[in-house]
Amino acid sequence: MASNGGPLYIGFDLSTQQLKGLVVSSDLKVEYEAKFDFDADSRGFNIKKGVMTNEAEHEVFAPVAMWLQALDGVLSMLKGQGLDFRRVKGVSGAGQQHGSVYWSHDAERLLQSLDKDKTLEEQLEGAFSHPFSPNWQDASTQKECDEFDAILGGPEALAEATGSKAHHRFTGPQILRFQRKYPEQYKKTSRISLVSSFLASILLGRIAPFDISDVCGMNLWNIKKGAYDDRLLELCAGSFGVEDLKRKLGDVPQDGGLHLGKIARYFVERYSFNPDCIVIPSTGDNPSTILALPLKPSDAMVSLGTSTTFLMSTPNYQPDPDTHFFNHPTTPGLYMFMLCYKNGGLAREQVRDAIDEKVGKDKSAGPWANFDRALLETPALGQKTESDPMKMGLFFPRPEIVPNVRAGQWRFNYNPKDQSLTESDAGWDRPLDEARAIVESQMLSLRLRSRGLTQSPAEGLPAQPKRVYLVGGGSRNKAIAKVAGEILGGFDGVYKLDVGENACALGAAYKAVWAIERQPGQTFEDLIGKRWKEEEFVEKIADGYQKDVFEKYGIAVEGFDKMEKQVLEQESSKSGKTVHD
């Protein structure tokens, strides 16, 4: 419970499986927290893990009414905990990226005439021209992705313009498919929201604009020009026309901390919000995660979960089809660089289990004891002497998109002196050598693709992240952290960031604090950085930059790049297919 009568700020996180509301004070202390789990708490929806599926067409989607039910649910929970909503000065949110919501022509009238004695769900059924929102797991848009990639001359050109090549989940290809499959519903659509701007719209009582960062997850926004790309809009709109689609999408304000307006009357009357509470633009879940640190330029965040995600704040815009670039959610002139890998924890677990099977599992020593021992006892790149070849490989239990290949395992020996590369497991002590190789493989891929985005932290030092923050389940493993620091660097070291499942909601709440309390020209990093208590969330768990080993892995990156290209060439010659997700 809050300890004083100062101002409070709410950050919402509308994710795939839950809606979370987090309340913080001006000094960023968490005061209240509530969570609405869609599977456990919603009523009347045939969902599993927050979504519905049409497997025949590879569709994954969520009922929008369920999110309305969840918002009333979370606010009721917070009220029950004793939150005095009159103290809330600002609200913002995070939403699962890429999903789209289709509003009817009655939407704004209904939003502005809500009755406090009825729920949102009861009153807003007619506000939508389509009752479902495509989820980021949706894979129904292969045809549309091919068209998006082709319209500007290829995936490279599309990535140069929009920050990403075409992906199944991105909103542009999803809108294109929607207007073709549901032309009548599309015709009846007055506005299209992302999940983030949908949340802001409900809170505002009118349709809110897209956030400057989240709009970059659509394959429609030309990042360099700071405007929609008319060529992509023309493709997406089809026979309905570009001007019609522009009206549906709306303008995009440049200020991530813009005061959109005061909270809707419904929330004042039903929950006793202060009528002067300000709604701040909601952003995507990944941009909001960056705000939970707050991440400084050239710091890197590595999420070591079931999948692997790499996030970096950078002033350098260097798009590539294998990566994602977004405008930074709060700071003009900065970009958010993101890598997404399907393979992460699952690949490491397969190696761990194979080692346990070979050497015998000691249950008293913890599940990763044998893996960690093998990882630390194996020399870098498996080289017992400098004349030995470097052992490296790719380990993908699932089809991967970075690089874009099928599930499989490939092992190579690389000789840096003559740059020869041989696909072979000769000299490998399997599976023990693979503990080191799997971690090196994942980190070398991150280093390869973040080259040119980092800066030298001091005169005479190579470019590298200033700090490397590890999050997710794998962040607790100090052996993995040690190797991460050796490969990625990190002039100030490698740190474990522990905010549990709260990162997105925290980032949204911090964004609200900054937007309301900033001085003219004051950046998010300055205001939040001065108030953020690192000792509550961060622990240094490994050294970062070490000259000799960092240089050695710099040589290995060239072999790793060569290995990936060889595997890609082999696999593409077999299949002749391009996969988008």
Coordinates of C-alpha atoms in Angstrom, one line a residue:
M1 CA 0.0 0.0 0.0
A2 CA 1.2 3.5 -0.8
S3 CA 3.0 5.2 2.1
N4 CA 2.2 8.8 1.3
G5 CA -0.3 11.0 -0.6
G6 CA 2.0 11.9 -3.5
P7 CA 1.1 11.4 -7.2
L8 CA 0.8 7.9 -8.7
Y9 CA 1.1 6.6 -12.2
I10 CA -0.3 3.4 -13.8
G11 CA 1.4 1.3 -16.5
F12 CA -0.6 -1.4 -18.2
D13 CA 0.8 -4.4 -20.1
L14 CA -1.7 -6.0 -22.5
S15 CA 0.2 -9.2 -23.4
T16 CA -0.9 -12.4 -25.1
Q17 CA -2.0 -14.2 -21.9
Q18 CA -2.8 -11.4 -19.4
L19 CA -3.4 -7.8 -18.7
K20 CA -1.3 -6.4 -15.9
G21 CA -1.6 -3.0 -14.1
L22 CA 1.3 -1.7 -12.1
V23 CA 1.1 1.5 -10.0
V24 CA 4.3 3.4 -9.2
S25 CA 5.0 6.6 -7.3
S26 CA 7.1 9.6 -8.5
D27 CA 10.2 7.9 -7.1
L28 CA 9.4 4.8 -9.2
K29 CA 8.5 2.6 -6.2
V30 CA 5.9 0.0 -7.1
E31 CA 2.9 0.6 -4.9
Y32 CA 0.1 -1.7 -6.3
E33 CA 0.0 -4.5 -8.8
A34 CA -3.0 -6.4 -10.3
K35 CA -3.1 -9.1 -13.0
F36 CA -6.0 -10.5 -15.1
D37 CA -5.1 -13.9 -16.6
F38 CA -7.1 -14.5 -19.7
D39 CA -7.4 -18.3 -19.4
A40 CA -8.1 -18.3 -15.7
D41 CA -10.1 -15.1 -15.2
S42 CA -12.1 -14.3 -18.4
R43 CA -15.6 -15.5 -18.9
G44 CA -17.3 -16.6 -22.2
F45 CA -14.3 -17.0 -24.5
N46 CA -13.1 -20.3 -26.0
I47 CA -9.4 -19.5 -25.7
K48 CA -6.2 -21.3 -24.8
K49 CA -3.1 -19.4 -23.7
G50 CA -5.0 -16.2 -24.5
V51 CA -5.8 -16.9 -28.1
M52 CA -8.0 -18.7 -30.5
T53 CA -6.7 -20.6 -33.6
N54 CA -7.8 -21.6 -37.1
E55 CA -5.1 -24.2 -37.9
A56 CA -6.4 -24.7 -41.4
E57 CA -5.4 -21.2 -42.3
H58 CA -2.6 -20.8 -39.8
E59 CA -4.5 -18.0 -38.0
V60 CA -4.0 -17.0 -34.4
F61 CA -6.3 -14.3 -33.0
A62 CA -7.8 -12.9 -29.8
P63 CA -11.3 -11.6 -29.0
V64 CA -11.2 -7.9 -28.4
A65 CA -14.1 -8.1 -25.9
M66 CA -11.9 -10.2 -23.7
W67 CA -9.5 -7.3 -23.3
L68 CA -12.3 -5.0 -22.4
Q69 CA -13.4 -7.5 -19.7
A70 CA -9.8 -7.6 -18.5
L71 CA -9.4 -3.8 -18.2
D72 CA -12.5 -3.5 -15.9
G73 CA -11.2 -6.5 -14.0
V74 CA -7.7 -5.1 -13.3
L75 CA -9.1 -1.7 -12.3
S76 CA -11.6 -3.4 -10.0
M77 CA -8.7 -5.4 -8.4
L78 CA -6.7 -2.2 -7.8
K79 CA -9.7 -0.5 -6.3
G80 CA -10.2 -3.5 -4.0
Q81 CA -6.6 -3.2 -2.9
G82 CA -7.3 0.3 -1.7
L83 CA -5.8 2.3 -4.6
D84 CA -7.0 5.9 -4.4
F85 CA -7.5 6.6 -8.1
R86 CA -7.7 10.4 -7.4
R87 CA -3.9 10.4 -6.9
V88 CA -3.2 8.9 -10.3
K89 CA -1.8 11.7 -12.5
G90 CA -1.0 9.7 -15.6
V91 CA -1.5 6.4 -17.4
S92 CA 0.3 4.7 -20.2
G93 CA 0.6 1.2 -21.5
A94 CA 2.4 -1.5 -23.4
G95 CA 0.7 -3.8 -25.9
Q96 CA 1.7 -7.0 -27.7
Q97 CA 3.3 -5.8 -30.9
H98 CA 1.8 -6.0 -34.4
G99 CA -1.8 -7.0 -33.5
S100 CA -4.6 -4.9 -35.1
V101 CA -8.0 -3.8 -33.9
Y102 CA -10.7 -2.7 -36.3
W103 CA -13.1 0.1 -35.2
S104 CA -16.6 0.7 -36.6
H105 CA -18.0 4.0 -37.6
D106 CA -19.9 4.0 -34.3
A107 CA -16.8 3.6 -32.2
E108 CA -16.2 7.2 -31.0
R109 CA -19.9 7.8 -30.2
L110 CA -20.0 4.7 -28.1
L111 CA -16.7 5.5 -26.4
Q112 CA -17.9 8.9 -25.4
S113 CA -21.3 7.8 -24.1
L114 CA -20.3 5.0 -21.7
D115 CA -22.5 4.4 -18.6
K116 CA -20.5 3.9 -15.4
D117 CA -23.0 1.3 -14.2
K118 CA -22.3 -1.0 -17.1
T119 CA -19.0 -2.7 -18.1
L120 CA -16.9 -1.8 -21.1
E121 CA -17.7 -5.2 -22.6
E122 CA -21.4 -4.7 -22.3
Q123 CA -21.4 -1.4 -24.1
L124 CA -18.7 -1.6 -26.8
E125 CA -19.7 -4.6 -28.9
G126 CA -20.9 -2.3 -31.7
A127 CA -17.6 -0.3 -31.6
F128 CA -15.8 -2.9 -33.7
S129 CA -16.2 -3.8 -37.4
H130 CA -14.4 -7.1 -36.6
P131 CA -14.5 -8.8 -33.2
F132 CA -11.0 -10.3 -33.3
S133 CA -7.4 -9.1 -33.4
P134 CA -4.7 -11.1 -35.2
N135 CA -2.0 -12.2 -32.8
W136 CA 1.7 -12.0 -33.3
Q137 CA 1.8 -15.8 -33.6
D138 CA -0.4 -15.6 -36.7
A139 CA 1.3 -17.1 -39.8
S140 CA -1.5 -16.7 -42.4
T141 CA 0.1 -14.0 -44.5
Q142 CA 2.9 -15.7 -46.5
K143 CA 1.4 -14.5 -49.8
E144 CA 1.1 -10.9 -48.5
C145 CA 4.6 -11.0 -47.1
D146 CA 5.9 -12.0 -50.5
E147 CA 4.1 -9.0 -52.0
F148 CA 5.5 -6.6 -49.4
D149 CA 9.0 -7.9 -49.9
A150 CA 8.7 -7.5 -53.7
I151 CA 7.0 -4.0 -53.9
L152 CA 10.2 -2.0 -53.1
G153 CA 12.6 -4.4 -54.8
G154 CA 13.3 -7.1 -52.2
P155 CA 13.6 -7.7 -48.4
E156 CA 16.7 -5.5 -48.2
A157 CA 14.9 -2.5 -49.6
L158 CA 11.8 -3.1 -47.4
A159 CA 14.1 -3.3 -44.4
E160 CA 15.9 -0.1 -45.4
A161 CA 12.6 1.7 -45.5
T162 CA 10.6 0.2 -42.7
G163 CA 13.2 -1.2 -40.4
S164 CA 12.3 -4.9 -41.1
K165 CA 11.6 -7.2 -44.0
A166 CA 8.1 -8.6 -44.2
H167 CA 7.0 -10.8 -41.4
H168 CA 3.8 -12.8 -41.0
R169 CA 2.9 -11.0 -37.8
F170 CA 3.5 -7.4 -39.0
T171 CA 0.4 -5.3 -39.3
G172 CA 0.7 -4.2 -42.9
P173 CA 0.6 -7.8 -44.4
Q174 CA -2.2 -8.5 -41.8
I175 CA -4.3 -5.5 -43.0
L176 CA -3.8 -6.5 -46.6
R177 CA -5.1 -10.0 -45.9
F178 CA -8.0 -8.6 -43.8
Q179 CA -9.3 -6.3 -46.6
R180 CA -9.1 -9.2 -49.1
K181 CA -10.8 -11.8 -46.8
Y182 CA -13.3 -9.4 -45.2
P183 CA -14.0 -6.6 -47.7
E184 CA -17.3 -5.7 -46.1
Q185 CA -15.9 -5.5 -42.6
Y186 CA -13.0 -3.4 -44.0
K187 CA -15.4 -1.1 -45.7
K188 CA -17.2 -0.6 -42.3
T189 CA -13.9 0.1 -40.5
S190 CA -13.4 3.8 -39.5
R191 CA -10.0 3.4 -37.9
I192 CA -7.4 0.7 -37.3
S193 CA -5.5 0.5 -34.0
L194 CA -2.5 -1.4 -32.9
V195 CA -3.0 -3.2 -29.6
S196 CA -1.1 -0.4 -27.8
S197 CA -3.2 2.4 -29.3
F198 CA -6.4 0.4 -28.7
L199 CA -5.6 0.4 -25.0
A200 CA -4.9 4.2 -25.1
S201 CA -8.1 4.7 -27.0
I202 CA -10.3 3.0 -24.4
L203 CA -8.7 5.0 -21.6
L204 CA -9.0 8.3 -23.6
G205 CA -12.6 7.8 -24.8
R206 CA -11.7 8.4 -28.4
I207 CA -9.4 6.8 -31.0
A208 CA -5.7 7.4 -30.0
P209 CA -2.9 7.8 -32.5
F210 CA -0.2 5.2 -33.0
D211 CA 3.0 5.5 -30.9
I212 CA 6.1 6.6 -32.8
S213 CA 7.9 3.4 -31.9
D214 CA 5.1 0.9 -32.3
V215 CA 4.2 2.2 -35.7
C216 CA 7.5 0.7 -36.9
G217 CA 6.2 -2.8 -36.4
M218 CA 3.8 -2.5 -39.3
N219 CA 6.0 -2.6 -42.5
L220 CA 4.2 0.6 -43.5
W221 CA 6.1 3.4 -41.8
N222 CA 9.2 4.8 -43.6
I223 CA 11.5 5.4 -40.7
K224 CA 13.9 7.7 -42.5
K225 CA 11.2 9.9 -43.9
G226 CA 9.1 9.9 -40.7
A227 CA 5.9 9.2 -42.7
Y228 CA 3.9 6.4 -44.1
D229 CA 5.4 5.0 -47.4
D230 CA 2.8 5.6 -50.1
R231 CA 4.0 2.7 -52.2
L232 CA 3.3 0.3 -49.3
L233 CA 0.0 2.0 -48.5
E234 CA -1.1 1.5 -52.1
L235 CA -0.3 -2.2 -51.9
C236 CA -2.0 -2.6 -48.5
A237 CA -5.1 -0.6 -49.5
G238 CA -5.9 -2.4 -52.7
S239 CA -9.0 -1.1 -54.5
F240 CA -10.1 0.8 -51.4
G241 CA -7.4 3.4 -52.1
V242 CA -4.5 5.1 -50.2
E243 CA -6.4 8.0 -48.9
D244 CA -9.0 5.7 -47.3
L245 CA -6.3 3.7 -45.6
K246 CA -4.5 6.9 -44.4
R247 CA -7.7 8.0 -42.7
K248 CA -8.0 4.6 -41.1
L249 CA -4.5 4.7 -39.8
G250 CA -4.4 8.4 -38.6
D251 CA -1.5 10.7 -37.9
V252 CA 1.5 9.6 -35.8
P253 CA 2.8 12.2 -33.3
Q254 CA 6.6 12.4 -32.9
D255 CA 6.6 12.9 -29.1
G256 CA 6.4 9.7 -27.1
G257 CA 5.4 11.6 -24.0
L258 CA 2.6 13.6 -25.7
H259 CA -0.4 14.4 -23.5
L260 CA -3.2 12.8 -25.5
G261 CA -5.9 14.2 -23.3
K262 CA -7.7 13.6 -20.0
I263 CA -8.9 10.2 -19.0
A264 CA -12.5 9.3 -20.2
R265 CA -15.4 10.2 -18.0
Y266 CA -16.3 6.5 -17.6
F267 CA -13.2 5.9 -15.5
V268 CA -13.7 9.0 -13.5
E269 CA -17.3 8.0 -12.6
R270 CA -16.8 4.3 -12.2
Y271 CA -13.4 4.2 -10.4
S272 CA -13.0 7.7 -9.1
F273 CA -10.0 8.7 -11.3
N274 CA -9.0 12.3 -11.0
P275 CA -10.7 14.0 -13.9
D276 CA -7.3 15.7 -14.7
C277 CA -5.5 12.3 -15.1
I278 CA -3.6 12.4 -18.4
V279 CA -3.4 9.6 -21.0
I280 CA 0.1 9.1 -22.5
P281 CA 0.7 7.1 -25.7
S282 CA 1.0 3.4 -25.2
T283 CA 3.9 1.6 -27.0
G284 CA 4.8 -1.9 -28.0
D285 CA 5.9 -4.5 -25.5
N286 CA 9.5 -4.6 -26.7
P287 CA 10.0 -0.8 -26.7
S288 CA 8.4 -0.7 -23.3
T289 CA 10.9 -3.3 -22.1
I290 CA 13.8 -1.0 -23.1
L291 CA 12.2 1.7 -20.8
A292 CA 12.2 -0.5 -17.8
L293 CA 16.0 -0.1 -17.3
P294 CA 16.3 2.7 -18.5
L295 CA 18.7 1.5 -21.2
K296 CA 21.4 4.0 -22.2
P297 CA 22.7 4.3 -25.8
S298 CA 25.0 1.3 -26.6
D299 CA 23.9 -0.7 -23.6
A300 CA 22.6 -4.1 -24.6
M301 CA 19.9 -6.3 -23.2
V302 CA 19.9 -10.0 -23.9
S303 CA 16.8 -12.0 -23.0
L304 CA 17.7 -15.7 -22.4
G305 CA 14.3 -17.4 -22.3
T306 CA 12.8 -20.1 -24.4
S307 CA 13.7 -17.9 -27.3
T308 CA 16.5 -15.3 -27.4
T309 CA 15.9 -11.6 -27.9
F310 CA 18.6 -8.9 -28.2
L311 CA 17.7 -5.2 -27.6
M312 CA 19.9 -2.2 -27.9
S313 CA 19.4 1.5 -27.9
T314 CA 21.5 3.1 -30.6
P315 CA 21.9 6.3 -32.6
N316 CA 22.9 4.3 -35.7
Y317 CA 20.2 3.2 -38.2
Q318 CA 21.7 0.2 -40.0
P319 CA 18.7 -2.0 -41.1
D320 CA 19.1 -5.5 -42.3
P321 CA 16.6 -8.2 -43.3
D322 CA 17.7 -10.3 -40.3
T323 CA 17.1 -7.6 -37.8
H324 CA 14.4 -5.1 -36.6
F325 CA 14.8 -1.4 -36.2
F326 CA 12.2 0.9 -34.5
N327 CA 12.2 4.5 -33.5
H328 CA 13.0 4.8 -29.9
P329 CA 9.8 5.2 -27.8
T330 CA 10.8 8.4 -26.0
T331 CA 14.0 9.8 -27.4
P332 CA 14.2 11.4 -30.9
G333 CA 17.4 10.5 -32.7
L334 CA 17.7 7.1 -31.1
Y335 CA 16.6 3.8 -32.5
M336 CA 15.7 0.5 -30.9
F337 CA 17.6 -2.4 -32.5
M338 CA 16.1 -5.8 -32.0
L339 CA 17.0 -9.4 -32.9
C340 CA 14.6 -12.2 -32.3
Y341 CA 15.6 -15.9 -32.3
K342 CA 13.2 -18.8 -32.0
N343 CA 16.0 -21.0 -30.5
G344 CA 17.4 -20.2 -27.1
G345 CA 16.8 -22.0 -23.9
L346 CA 15.4 -25.1 -25.7
A347 CA 18.7 -25.5 -27.6
R348 CA 20.8 -25.2 -24.4
E349 CA 18.5 -27.6 -22.6
Q350 CA 19.0 -30.3 -25.3
V351 CA 22.8 -30.1 -24.9
R352 CA 22.4 -30.1 -21.1
D353 CA 20.3 -33.2 -21.2
A354 CA 22.7 -35.0 -23.5
I355 CA 25.6 -34.2 -21.1
D356 CA 23.6 -35.5 -18.1
E357 CA 22.9 -38.7 -20.0
K358 CA 26.6 -39.2 -20.7
V359 CA 28.1 -38.3 -17.3
G360 CA 25.2 -39.1 -15.0
K361 CA 23.0 -36.5 -13.3
D362 CA 23.8 -35.4 -9.8
K363 CA 20.4 -34.3 -8.5
S364 CA 21.9 -32.6 -5.4
A365 CA 24.1 -30.3 -7.6
G366 CA 21.3 -28.5 -9.5
P367 CA 20.0 -29.1 -13.1
W368 CA 22.8 -27.1 -14.8
A369 CA 25.8 -28.4 -12.8
N370 CA 27.2 -30.7 -15.5
F371 CA 26.5 -28.2 -18.3
D372 CA 28.2 -25.4 -16.4
R373 CA 31.2 -27.6 -15.6
A374 CA 31.6 -28.6 -19.3
L375 CA 31.1 -25.0 -20.4
L376 CA 33.8 -23.6 -18.1
E377 CA 36.3 -26.5 -18.5
T378 CA 36.2 -26.3 -22.3
P379 CA 38.6 -23.7 -23.7
A380 CA 37.3 -20.9 -25.9
L381 CA 36.2 -22.2 -29.2
G382 CA 37.4 -25.7 -28.2
Q383 CA 41.0 -24.7 -28.9
K384 CA 43.4 -26.6 -26.6
T385 CA 46.3 -25.0 -28.5
E386 CA 46.4 -22.0 -30.8
S387 CA 47.1 -24.3 -33.7
D388 CA 43.9 -26.2 -33.2
P389 CA 40.9 -25.3 -35.4
M390 CA 38.1 -23.3 -33.9
K391 CA 35.0 -25.5 -33.2
M392 CA 31.7 -23.8 -33.9
G393 CA 28.3 -24.8 -34.9
L394 CA 24.6 -24.0 -35.3
F395 CA 22.1 -25.8 -33.0
F396 CA 18.4 -25.3 -33.9
P397 CA 15.7 -27.5 -32.4
R398 CA 13.2 -25.3 -34.1
P399 CA 13.3 -23.6 -37.6
E400 CA 15.2 -20.4 -37.2
I401 CA 14.8 -17.0 -38.8
V402 CA 18.2 -15.6 -37.9
P403 CA 19.6 -17.2 -40.1
N404 CA 16.6 -18.4 -42.0
V405 CA 17.0 -22.2 -42.0
R406 CA 15.3 -25.4 -41.0
A407 CA 15.7 -27.2 -37.7
G408 CA 19.0 -29.0 -37.5
Q409 CA 22.5 -29.1 -36.2
W410 CA 25.7 -28.2 -38.1
R411 CA 29.3 -28.5 -36.8
F412 CA 32.4 -27.0 -38.3
N413 CA 36.1 -26.6 -37.8
Y414 CA 37.5 -23.2 -38.8
N415 CA 41.1 -22.4 -39.3
P416 CA 41.5 -18.6 -39.0
K417 CA 45.0 -18.6 -40.6
D418 CA 43.9 -19.7 -44.0
Q419 CA 40.2 -19.0 -43.3
S420 CA 39.3 -22.6 -44.3
L421 CA 36.0 -24.0 -43.1
T422 CA 35.2 -27.7 -42.9
E423 CA 31.8 -29.1 -41.9
S424 CA 32.9 -31.9 -39.6
D425 CA 32.7 -32.9 -35.9
A426 CA 36.3 -34.4 -36.1
G427 CA 38.1 -33.6 -32.8
W428 CA 34.8 -32.8 -31.0
D429 CA 34.3 -34.4 -27.6
R430 CA 30.5 -34.6 -27.9
P431 CA 28.4 -33.6 -26.2
L432 CA 30.8 -32.0 -23.7
D433 CA 32.3 -29.6 -26.2
E434 CA 28.8 -28.6 -27.2
A435 CA 28.1 -26.8 -23.9
R436 CA 30.6 -24.2 -24.9
A437 CA 29.7 -24.3 -28.6
I438 CA 26.0 -23.7 -28.1
V439 CA 26.5 -20.6 -25.9
E440 CA 29.3 -19.3 -28.2
S441 CA 27.0 -19.8 -31.2
Q442 CA 24.2 -17.7 -29.7
M443 CA 26.5 -14.9 -28.5
L444 CA 28.6 -14.8 -31.7
S445 CA 25.4 -14.4 -33.7
L446 CA 24.5 -11.4 -31.5
R447 CA 28.0 -9.9 -31.9
L448 CA 28.0 -10.4 -35.7
R449 CA 24.7 -8.6 -36.1
S450 CA 25.3 -5.7 -33.7
R451 CA 28.6 -4.7 -35.3
G452 CA 28.5 -1.1 -36.2
L453 CA 25.8 -0.2 -33.7
T454 CA 28.0 0.0 -30.7
Q455 CA 30.6 2.7 -29.9
S456 CA 34.0 2.7 -28.3
P457 CA 33.5 3.2 -24.5
A458 CA 36.9 4.9 -24.1
E459 CA 39.8 6.0 -26.3
G460 CA 41.8 3.1 -27.6
L461 CA 39.1 0.4 -26.9
P462 CA 37.1 -1.5 -29.5
A463 CA 33.5 -0.8 -30.0
Q464 CA 31.3 -2.8 -27.7
P465 CA 28.3 -2.3 -25.4
K466 CA 28.9 -0.2 -22.3
R467 CA 27.0 -2.8 -20.3
V468 CA 25.4 -6.1 -21.1
Y469 CA 22.1 -6.8 -19.2
L470 CA 20.8 -10.4 -19.0
V471 CA 17.1 -11.1 -18.4
G472 CA 15.0 -14.2 -18.5
G473 CA 15.6 -17.6 -17.0
G474 CA 19.1 -18.0 -18.4
S475 CA 20.2 -14.8 -16.7
R476 CA 20.7 -16.6 -13.4
N477 CA 23.5 -18.8 -14.9
K478 CA 26.8 -17.2 -14.1
A479 CA 28.7 -19.6 -16.4
I480 CA 26.7 -18.4 -19.4
A481 CA 27.1 -14.8 -18.2
K482 CA 30.9 -15.3 -18.2
V483 CA 31.0 -16.4 -21.8
A484 CA 28.6 -13.6 -22.8
G485 CA 31.0 -11.0 -21.4
E486 CA 34.0 -12.6 -23.2
I487 CA 32.2 -12.5 -26.6
L488 CA 30.0 -9.4 -26.4
G489 CA 32.3 -7.3 -24.2
G490 CA 30.6 -4.9 -21.9
F491 CA 33.1 -2.3 -20.7
D492 CA 31.3 -2.0 -17.3
G493 CA 30.5 -5.7 -17.0
V494 CA 27.7 -8.1 -17.4
Y495 CA 24.6 -7.6 -15.2
K496 CA 21.5 -9.6 -14.3
L497 CA 18.4 -7.6 -14.5
D498 CA 15.6 -8.9 -12.3
V499 CA 12.2 -7.3 -12.8
G500 CA 10.3 -10.6 -13.0
E501 CA 7.4 -10.4 -15.4
N502 CA 7.0 -6.6 -14.8
A503 CA 9.3 -5.1 -17.4
C504 CA 6.7 -4.0 -19.9
A505 CA 4.3 -2.6 -17.3
L506 CA 7.2 -0.9 -15.5
G507 CA 8.4 0.7 -18.7
A508 CA 4.9 2.0 -19.4
A509 CA 4.6 3.4 -15.8
Y510 CA 8.0 5.1 -16.1
K511 CA 7.0 6.6 -19.4
A512 CA 3.9 8.1 -17.7
V513 CA 6.1 9.6 -14.9
W514 CA 8.5 11.1 -17.4
A515 CA 5.7 12.5 -19.6
I516 CA 4.0 14.2 -16.7
E517 CA 7.0 15.4 -14.6
R518 CA 9.6 16.2 -17.2
Q519 CA 11.0 19.7 -17.5
P520 CA 11.1 21.3 -21.0
G521 CA 13.7 19.4 -23.1
Q522 CA 14.4 16.8 -20.3
T523 CA 15.0 13.3 -21.7
F524 CA 13.5 10.1 -20.4
E525 CA 17.0 8.8 -19.7
D526 CA 17.8 11.9 -17.6
L527 CA 14.7 12.0 -15.5
I528 CA 14.2 8.3 -15.0
G529 CA 18.0 7.6 -14.7
K530 CA 18.2 10.0 -11.7
R531 CA 15.4 8.3 -9.9
W532 CA 15.9 4.6 -10.9
K533 CA 17.4 2.6 -8.0
E534 CA 19.8 0.2 -9.7
E535 CA 20.5 -1.8 -6.5
E536 CA 16.9 -3.0 -6.4
F537 CA 16.9 -4.6 -9.8
V538 CA 20.5 -5.1 -11.0
E539 CA 23.4 -7.4 -9.9
K540 CA 26.8 -7.6 -11.6
I541 CA 27.4 -11.3 -12.3
A542 CA 30.4 -11.4 -14.7
D543 CA 33.3 -9.3 -16.1
G544 CA 32.8 -7.9 -19.5
Y545 CA 35.5 -6.8 -21.9
Q546 CA 38.8 -8.7 -21.6
K547 CA 41.2 -7.7 -24.4
D548 CA 42.8 -11.0 -25.5
V549 CA 39.7 -13.2 -25.5
F550 CA 37.5 -10.4 -27.0
E551 CA 40.0 -10.1 -29.9
K552 CA 40.0 -13.9 -30.3
Y553 CA 36.2 -14.0 -30.6
G554 CA 36.5 -11.0 -33.1
I555 CA 38.5 -13.4 -35.3
A556 CA 35.9 -16.2 -34.7
V557 CA 33.1 -13.9 -35.8
E558 CA 34.5 -13.9 -39.3
G559 CA 34.4 -17.7 -39.4
F560 CA 31.0 -17.8 -37.8
D561 CA 29.7 -15.5 -40.6
K562 CA 31.3 -17.7 -43.2
M563 CA 29.7 -20.8 -41.6
E564 CA 26.2 -19.3 -41.6
K565 CA 26.4 -18.3 -45.2
Q566 CA 27.6 -21.8 -46.2
V567 CA 24.7 -23.4 -44.3
L568 CA 22.2 -20.9 -45.9
E569 CA 23.5 -21.6 -49.4
Q570 CA 23.3 -25.4 -48.8
E571 CA 19.8 -25.2 -47.4
S572 CA 18.4 -22.7 -50.0
S573 CA 19.7 -24.8 -52.8
K574 CA 17.8 -27.8 -51.4
S575 CA 14.5 -26.0 -50.8
G576 CA 14.4 -23.0 -53.0
K577 CA 12.0 -21.4 -50.5
T578 CA 12.0 -18.1 -48.6
V579 CA 10.4 -18.2 -45.1
H580 CA 9.3 -15.0 -43.4
D581 CA 8.9 -16.2 -39.8

